[in-house]
Amino acid sequence: MCGIVGYVGKRPAQDLIYKGLARLEYRGYDSAGIAALEKLSNGSFVTRMIKAPGKLKELRALWGQIDFPSSHAIGHTRWATHGEANQANAHPHRAGPITIVHNGIIENHQLIREELAAKGVSFSSDTDSELFGHLVRAERESGKTLLESVRLSFRRIQGASAFVVMDERLPGTIVVVRNGSPLVLGIGEGENFVASDVPAVLESTRNIYYLEDNELAELTSEQVRIYSLDGHERPLNTVEIDWALDAIDKQGYEHYMLKEIFEQPRALTDTLSAWLDLSQGRFRLDAAAVARKSKSDGRTLGHQEIVRAFCEATMVHVVACGTAAHAGYYGQQLIEKLARVPTRAELASEFRYRDPMLRPTDVGLVVSQSGETADTLAAVKLMKQSGMRVFAICNVRDSSIPRECDAVFYTNAGIEVGVASTKAFTTQMALLAVVACAMASHRGTIDAATEKLWVEALGHLPEVARHSLEQSADVEAVAKKYSKKKGYLFLGRGLFFPIALEGALKLKEIAYVHAEGYSAGELKHGPIAMVEPEMLVLALAPEGRGLLHAKTVSNIEEVRARKGTLLSFCAADDNQLKKISDSWIEVPPIGVTELLPILTVLSLQLFAYYVAVERGTEVDQPRNLAKSVTVE
Ligand code: AGP
């Protein structure tokens, strides 16, 4: 939440900051601002600042005010926590010569505010962030260096935060610090960058340093020095990023979300290929790319240790938030069903506060696209404290969650820009299916023939997903037809229940309509009261046969009897379901029915997308949301 960019070098900084912020706008878009240092004719420097509520493009109208050559600037795009999204609360914030941008929350802000106020400080915003600038200013006025002032001020505050600080009396130097909120340093030739995430600097450099918790850095155009919070210098161990730049362009699509929906066949291939030994019909747990992390003082577990942890697990705790939690619910069912290990999936925000019973022999499996979600990260730390092995399924390389875990299984979905998660979700589901099967194979709870069936089906998954997406015009037509309904009820059972939740979440977050995901069996325990012609009921039952399917169909009959409007996601030959539905979308078959939820959700993503477009909402940047939820 909140995007930060800073630059020191020789090029005009303002445009670089603006472009960087545009790459980070997914992190928040309540307001934006840039501060740059301008050199006066007498050789001294002054800070010029532009800030505007609303999206980044609003800053363009103010551009003339910072239209001077400056090679030292910082910028910010905000997701509001303390104080409404107005001009005064937009970052950067100034305290005399000190200017700061902030991502996070100062939990002890009240105490610090009172203390500063007692010393006669007056404030120009309602934010907690501004206070940090005043703390730094006070330290500077007592004769400390900027680095020392930031270090001492950071020790005063509580909560997860990242700050970027400049001082107009020290042109060409930026000091940054983080704990809990992400910051990366982009190391260039005669120029250096700081940002909340890699895409902001990718056009200028691929040489990245991931700042660790409680680390500070001092950046000039020629040098970057890293320090621990107790003042010791640390080595600058950078990594080379190989992400393709075109991944962060829309490539002709109207929205990132649509582009990312259509990227899913490729994302599934890139995620699954390392795991599948198609010639032998076996899962591979030893692929070099599947388990990795790069924390300098940590160690990635070898595959034998990973296998042992899973084989000896007394229980698996799957923990995540939002869409990733829906993938987790799917994974829970598969792990328990295939590997026969007690498994519990739950929301990280609940898990961390309910004092869970954890044993060192239990295994944690956290799921996160960004690798930065505050509640999930806290859940990892809690599980680690109880001596458990904790593994991550994550999309963003070297982000905070993977670095805290014993090993990480990466979803290779590529950069996901749309705030509504799509390709990260389906690759998480696919990878959870792999983990469940691989565990089952090692624990001896599935035989070789079953393993082969799964390997083959997962091998076909990308191709079948492509086939499913070819029906987008049909989905668009039904979305248009039903875009103005009063409410939307998604019904599924078993493995289709998590995607009922996900279908409803997608619709809520991008189309701002009331939608709920329910287990079809729960219908008559309450929600059936809402059923009437203006309520669209979406029935997720593409298996076409089996006990649970028969049960779902009879639940759907109950909807029909009450004149609900029915849209079914069904098998091509399921005439029984088609007969009672007002409309239907066919889901193509695949070798194992447990993978059908992955194919079905593609159509649910498209449905939400087209409803949102029809209703004219902001698809890629829905109101009030941010992609990385780095605060509680
Ligand atoms: C998904 O569409 C949401 N925007 C959101 O629920 C998201 O999945 C959640 O915040 C978890 O994020 P993570 O996967 O990056 O941890």
XYZ file of C-alpha atoms and ligand atoms in Angstrom, residues 321-324 367-373 376 419-421 428 502 505-506 509 625-627 629, ligand 1:
40
model
C -5.710 -13.441 2.518
C -8.365 -12.578 -0.073
C -8.057 -14.351 -3.391
C -4.974 -16.228 -2.206
C -0.061 -18.317 -0.286
C 0.533 -14.803 -1.571
C 0.818 -13.112 -4.937
C 2.758 -10.096 -3.715
C 4.722 -11.724 -0.916
C 4.149 -8.538 1.078
C 0.703 -8.953 2.672
C 0.267 -13.308 5.942
C -5.569 -4.980 -8.679
C -8.012 -7.867 -9.119
C -5.920 -11.013 -9.022
C -1.701 -20.771 -7.069
C -13.682 -16.061 -5.677
C -15.069 -11.385 -4.721
C -14.041 -10.537 -8.294
C -14.111 -5.601 -6.130
C -8.336 -0.897 -3.049
C -4.609 -1.405 -3.433
C -2.795 -4.426 -4.746
C -1.916 -4.809 1.473
C -7.554 -10.048 -5.160
O -8.305 -9.767 -6.273
C -7.483 -9.024 -4.153
N -7.176 -7.768 -4.678
C -6.925 -9.379 -2.794
O -7.924 -10.125 -2.175
C -5.598 -10.159 -2.667
O -5.737 -11.441 -3.175
C -5.173 -10.198 -1.202
O -4.959 -8.898 -0.744
C -3.952 -11.039 -0.953
O -2.826 -10.527 -1.590
P -1.520 -11.371 -1.801
O -1.868 -12.549 -2.642
O -0.583 -10.439 -2.498
O -1.026 -11.792 -0.446
